[in-house]
Short mmCIF file of C-alpha atoms and ligand atoms in Angstrom, two decimals:
data_model
loop_
_atom_site.label_atom_id
_atom_site.label_comp_id
_atom_site.label_asym_id
_atom_site.label_seq_id
_atom_site.Cartn_x
_atom_site.Cartn_y
_atom_site.Cartn_z
CA MET B 1 85.82 -58.58 -53.56
CA LYS B 2 86.27 -61.44 -55.67
CA PHE B 3 86.75 -60.99 -59.72
CA PHE B 4 84.77 -63.54 -62.33
CA ILE B 5 85.49 -63.03 -65.57
CA ASP B 6 81.92 -63.03 -67.73
CA THR B 7 82.92 -65.11 -70.69
CA ALA B 8 83.36 -68.34 -72.60
CA ASN B 9 86.19 -67.72 -74.42
CA LEU B 10 89.09 -69.97 -73.26
CA ASN B 11 91.77 -67.58 -74.43
CA GLU B 12 90.32 -64.82 -72.66
CA ILE B 13 89.76 -67.07 -69.80
CA ARG B 14 93.35 -68.27 -69.86
CA ALA B 15 94.77 -64.58 -70.04
CA ALA B 16 92.84 -63.56 -66.85
CA TYR B 17 93.71 -66.67 -64.81
CA GLU B 18 97.45 -65.52 -65.73
CA LEU B 19 97.16 -62.16 -63.95
CA GLY B 20 96.12 -63.81 -60.65
CA ILE B 21 93.13 -62.28 -59.98
CA LEU B 22 90.38 -64.65 -61.33
CA ASP B 23 88.20 -66.19 -58.55
CA GLY B 24 85.20 -67.81 -61.20
CA VAL B 25 84.00 -67.47 -64.36
CA THR B 26 80.17 -67.11 -65.67
CA THR B 27 79.12 -68.10 -68.78
CA ASN B 28 75.28 -67.78 -70.32
CA PRO B 29 74.04 -68.92 -73.82
CA SER B 30 74.77 -66.27 -75.88
CA LEU B 31 78.46 -66.28 -74.61
CA ILE B 32 78.33 -70.14 -75.57
CA ALA B 33 77.18 -69.26 -78.62
CA LYS B 34 79.69 -66.60 -79.55
CA GLU B 35 81.86 -69.31 -79.34
CA GLY B 36 80.59 -71.67 -81.77
CA ILE B 37 79.55 -74.52 -79.86
CA LYS B 38 77.08 -76.74 -81.18
CA GLY B 39 75.24 -79.85 -79.53
CA ARG B 40 74.50 -80.41 -75.56
CA GLU B 41 77.73 -82.81 -75.37
CA ALA B 42 80.30 -79.84 -76.92
CA PHE B 43 78.92 -77.44 -74.58
CA ARG B 44 79.53 -79.87 -71.38
CA ASN B 45 83.20 -80.40 -72.51
CA HIS B 46 83.62 -76.47 -72.82
CA ILE B 47 82.59 -76.62 -69.39
CA LYS B 48 84.81 -79.08 -68.40
CA THR B 49 87.54 -77.35 -69.77
CA ILE B 50 86.96 -74.11 -68.17
CA CYS B 51 86.94 -75.80 -64.80
CA GLU B 52 90.31 -77.07 -65.96
CA ILE B 53 91.46 -73.56 -66.13
CA VAL B 54 90.14 -72.11 -63.22
CA GLN B 55 89.77 -73.37 -59.68
CA GLY B 56 86.71 -71.97 -58.95
CA PRO B 57 82.84 -71.04 -59.24
CA VAL B 58 81.97 -71.97 -62.91
CA SER B 59 78.44 -70.69 -63.95
CA ALA B 60 77.01 -72.63 -66.63
CA GLU B 61 73.15 -71.68 -67.41
CA ALA B 62 70.33 -74.17 -67.51
CA ILE B 63 68.19 -73.56 -70.77
CA SER B 64 64.95 -75.37 -69.40
CA THR B 65 61.55 -73.23 -68.54
CA ARG B 66 59.71 -75.93 -66.62
CA MET B 67 60.76 -77.00 -63.14
CA GLU B 68 61.01 -80.50 -63.02
CA GLU B 69 63.12 -80.09 -66.67
CA ILE B 70 65.55 -77.38 -64.71
CA VAL B 71 66.17 -79.74 -62.04
CA THR B 72 67.00 -82.75 -64.11
CA GLU B 73 69.52 -80.21 -66.47
CA ALA B 74 70.77 -78.82 -63.35
CA ARG B 75 71.75 -82.42 -61.70
CA ASP B 76 73.74 -83.10 -65.16
CA LEU B 77 75.26 -79.44 -65.07
CA ALA B 78 76.46 -80.08 -61.80
CA SER B 79 77.98 -83.67 -62.44
CA ILE B 80 80.52 -82.03 -64.79
CA ASP B 81 82.23 -80.91 -61.60
CA PRO B 82 82.28 -79.69 -58.30
CA ASN B 83 82.76 -76.15 -58.85
CA VAL B 84 79.82 -76.11 -61.18
CA VAL B 85 77.30 -73.41 -60.31
CA VAL B 86 73.91 -73.63 -62.10
CA LYS B 87 72.50 -70.37 -63.42
CA ILE B 88 69.13 -70.12 -63.55
CA PRO B 89 66.57 -67.40 -64.71
CA MET B 90 64.10 -65.13 -62.16
CA THR B 91 61.04 -66.94 -62.86
CA ARG B 92 58.70 -68.72 -60.96
CA GLU B 93 59.45 -71.83 -62.51
CA GLY B 94 63.08 -71.27 -62.02
CA LEU B 95 62.77 -70.79 -58.38
CA ARG B 96 61.12 -73.89 -57.52
CA ALA B 97 63.68 -75.46 -59.15
CA VAL B 98 66.15 -73.59 -57.00
CA LYS B 99 64.66 -74.68 -53.63
CA VAL B 100 64.66 -78.19 -54.45
CA LEU B 101 68.60 -78.10 -55.71
CA ALA B 102 69.12 -76.23 -52.36
CA GLU B 103 68.21 -79.12 -50.47
CA GLU B 104 70.54 -81.28 -52.68
CA ASN B 105 73.53 -78.59 -52.29
CA ILE B 106 73.73 -78.09 -55.68
CA LYS B 107 75.09 -74.39 -56.13
CA THR B 108 72.51 -72.16 -57.75
CA ASN B 109 73.39 -68.17 -59.80
CA VAL B 110 70.06 -66.76 -60.21
CA THR B 111 70.43 -64.45 -63.00
CA LEU B 112 68.65 -62.21 -64.88
CA ILE B 113 67.44 -59.72 -61.83
CA PHE B 114 66.57 -56.32 -62.31
CA THR B 115 65.23 -55.53 -58.70
CA PRO B 116 65.90 -56.04 -55.08
CA ILE B 117 62.82 -57.62 -54.64
CA GLN B 118 63.36 -60.11 -57.15
CA ALA B 119 67.03 -60.59 -55.20
CA ILE B 120 65.09 -61.05 -51.95
CA ILE B 121 62.77 -63.90 -52.88
CA ALA B 122 65.84 -65.48 -55.05
CA ALA B 123 67.87 -65.76 -51.66
CA LYS B 124 64.63 -66.91 -49.47
CA ALA B 125 64.40 -69.93 -52.28
CA GLY B 126 68.00 -70.55 -51.22
CA ALA B 127 69.88 -69.14 -54.22
CA THR B 128 73.71 -69.56 -53.86
CA TYR B 129 74.24 -66.43 -55.78
CA VAL B 130 72.11 -63.53 -57.39
CA SER B 131 73.39 -61.80 -60.71
CA PRO B 132 71.61 -58.40 -60.81
CA PHE B 133 72.78 -56.78 -64.25
CA VAL B 134 73.58 -53.32 -64.04
CA GLY B 135 74.80 -52.44 -67.72
CA ARG B 136 70.87 -53.80 -69.09
CA LEU B 137 69.60 -51.05 -66.33
CA ASP B 138 71.67 -48.12 -67.22
CA ASP B 139 70.72 -48.78 -71.06
CA ILE B 140 66.91 -48.45 -70.36
CA SER B 141 67.56 -45.23 -68.28
CA SER B 142 67.59 -47.03 -64.93
CA HIS B 143 70.19 -46.80 -62.22
CA GLY B 144 71.62 -50.44 -61.88
CA MET B 145 74.02 -49.50 -59.54
CA ALA B 146 71.08 -48.07 -57.01
CA VAL B 147 69.77 -51.57 -57.24
CA ILE B 148 73.01 -53.10 -56.00
CA LYS B 149 73.08 -50.88 -53.24
CA ASP B 150 69.64 -51.72 -52.14
CA ILE B 151 70.67 -55.35 -52.42
CA VAL B 152 73.57 -55.53 -50.31
CA GLU B 153 72.14 -53.43 -47.86
CA ILE B 154 69.23 -55.85 -47.26
CA PHE B 155 71.14 -59.10 -47.55
CA ALA B 156 73.20 -57.63 -44.86
CA ASN B 157 70.11 -56.61 -42.76
CA TYR B 158 68.99 -59.83 -42.94
CA MET B 159 72.48 -61.74 -43.11
CA PHE B 160 71.54 -63.96 -46.01
CA ASP B 161 74.63 -66.24 -47.13
CA THR B 162 73.36 -65.31 -51.29
CA GLU B 163 76.11 -63.61 -52.60
CA VAL B 164 75.97 -60.69 -54.94
CA ILE B 165 77.28 -61.08 -58.11
CA VAL B 166 77.08 -57.70 -59.98
CA ALA B 167 76.67 -58.48 -63.92
CA SER B 168 76.17 -57.14 -67.16
CA ILE B 169 79.20 -54.70 -66.31
CA ARG B 170 80.40 -52.34 -69.27
CA HIS B 171 82.99 -50.43 -68.08
CA PRO B 172 85.47 -49.63 -64.71
CA MET B 173 83.38 -47.70 -62.88
CA HIS B 174 81.08 -50.33 -62.83
CA VAL B 175 83.84 -52.52 -60.83
CA LEU B 176 84.91 -49.44 -58.76
CA GLU B 177 81.21 -48.85 -57.48
CA ALA B 178 80.32 -52.71 -57.12
CA ALA B 179 83.41 -52.69 -54.64
CA ARG B 180 82.58 -49.30 -52.62
CA LEU B 181 79.28 -50.74 -52.29
CA GLY B 182 80.91 -54.04 -50.95
CA ALA B 183 79.17 -56.54 -53.29
CA ASP B 184 80.72 -59.75 -53.04
CA ILE B 185 81.19 -60.48 -56.76
CA ALA B 186 82.03 -58.65 -59.99
CA THR B 187 81.93 -60.57 -62.99
CA ILE B 188 83.74 -58.72 -65.89
CA PRO B 189 84.04 -58.95 -69.50
CA PHE B 190 87.67 -59.35 -70.67
CA GLY B 191 87.54 -56.33 -72.32
CA VAL B 192 87.22 -54.40 -68.95
CA ILE B 193 89.80 -56.35 -67.19
CA GLU B 194 92.32 -54.69 -69.37
CA LYS B 195 91.15 -51.50 -68.74
CA LEU B 196 91.36 -51.81 -65.14
CA ILE B 197 94.88 -52.42 -65.23
CA GLN B 198 95.17 -49.35 -67.92
CA HIS B 199 96.20 -45.68 -66.97
CA PRO B 200 97.91 -43.30 -69.48
CA LEU B 201 100.00 -41.86 -66.79
CA THR B 202 101.32 -45.08 -65.81
CA ASP B 203 102.20 -45.54 -69.89
CA VAL B 204 104.14 -42.22 -70.25
CA GLY B 205 105.75 -42.66 -66.54
CA LEU B 206 107.01 -46.27 -67.96
CA LYS B 207 108.03 -44.39 -70.71
CA ASN B 208 110.15 -41.47 -69.24
CA PHE B 209 111.90 -43.72 -66.77
CA LEU B 210 113.12 -46.23 -69.38
CA GLU B 211 114.36 -43.10 -71.72
CA ASP B 212 115.95 -41.79 -68.33
CA TRP B 213 117.14 -45.09 -67.71
CA LYS B 214 119.49 -44.89 -70.78
CA LYS B 215 121.57 -41.77 -69.16
CA VAL B 216 122.37 -44.04 -66.76
CA GLU B 217 123.51 -47.19 -68.30
O1 G3P H 301 76.28 -62.90 -67.79
C1 G3P H 301 75.44 -62.04 -67.61
C2 G3P H 301 75.75 -60.90 -67.90
O2 G3P H 301 76.73 -60.18 -67.51
C3 G3P H 301 75.43 -60.16 -69.35
O3 G3P H 301 75.87 -58.80 -69.53
O4 G3P H 301 77.11 -57.73 -71.36
O5 G3P H 301 75.00 -59.24 -71.99
O6 G3P H 301 74.07 -57.30 -70.59
P1 G3P H 301 75.55 -58.12 -70.86
#
């Protein structure tokens, strides 16, 4: 199972990378805006910097909505670094762009996926990755992980090469469930990565060990 970090914050990316568990990064326009990045060149430079920190797939999202413009934007984003994966929203125009980009060997991550059917369509178009959003489904009283279960099963049925990125993760149980279901990747916010490490019994146990060691010294 691969772990990506879902952030555009360089300090968070560096800190997660130093843990030795980071395989890649996903960003989106909201995460880029949160970092106060202004303008296309600053955005490109920021993605380049992320690629210098993490030697793995780095998703950068196209914001165009028409097929021809998505393709042009994707080619530009892919030229930043060989590890850039172009994130493309799950739309009719987006799918057409994915098909063209697949033929050019440009990697794509089809985002804003909420049903197994959308994931099948994206895989058939040639997506390298699909990103179903579990937290946003849970937020509207749907069952996000049920969608992951179906996608993983369907992709295995047909031996699709497309990898499943569990996105919109809110807490450690989403990561655990993603692993149990055999999802290829979980893209995890930094705060949740920190929670994966922690356990109160670990803290209490360590405190007691250190106190007892004082009797030995
Ligand atoms: O990056 C896509 C996805 O992970 C967004 O998550 O928390 O905004 O639903 P969230």
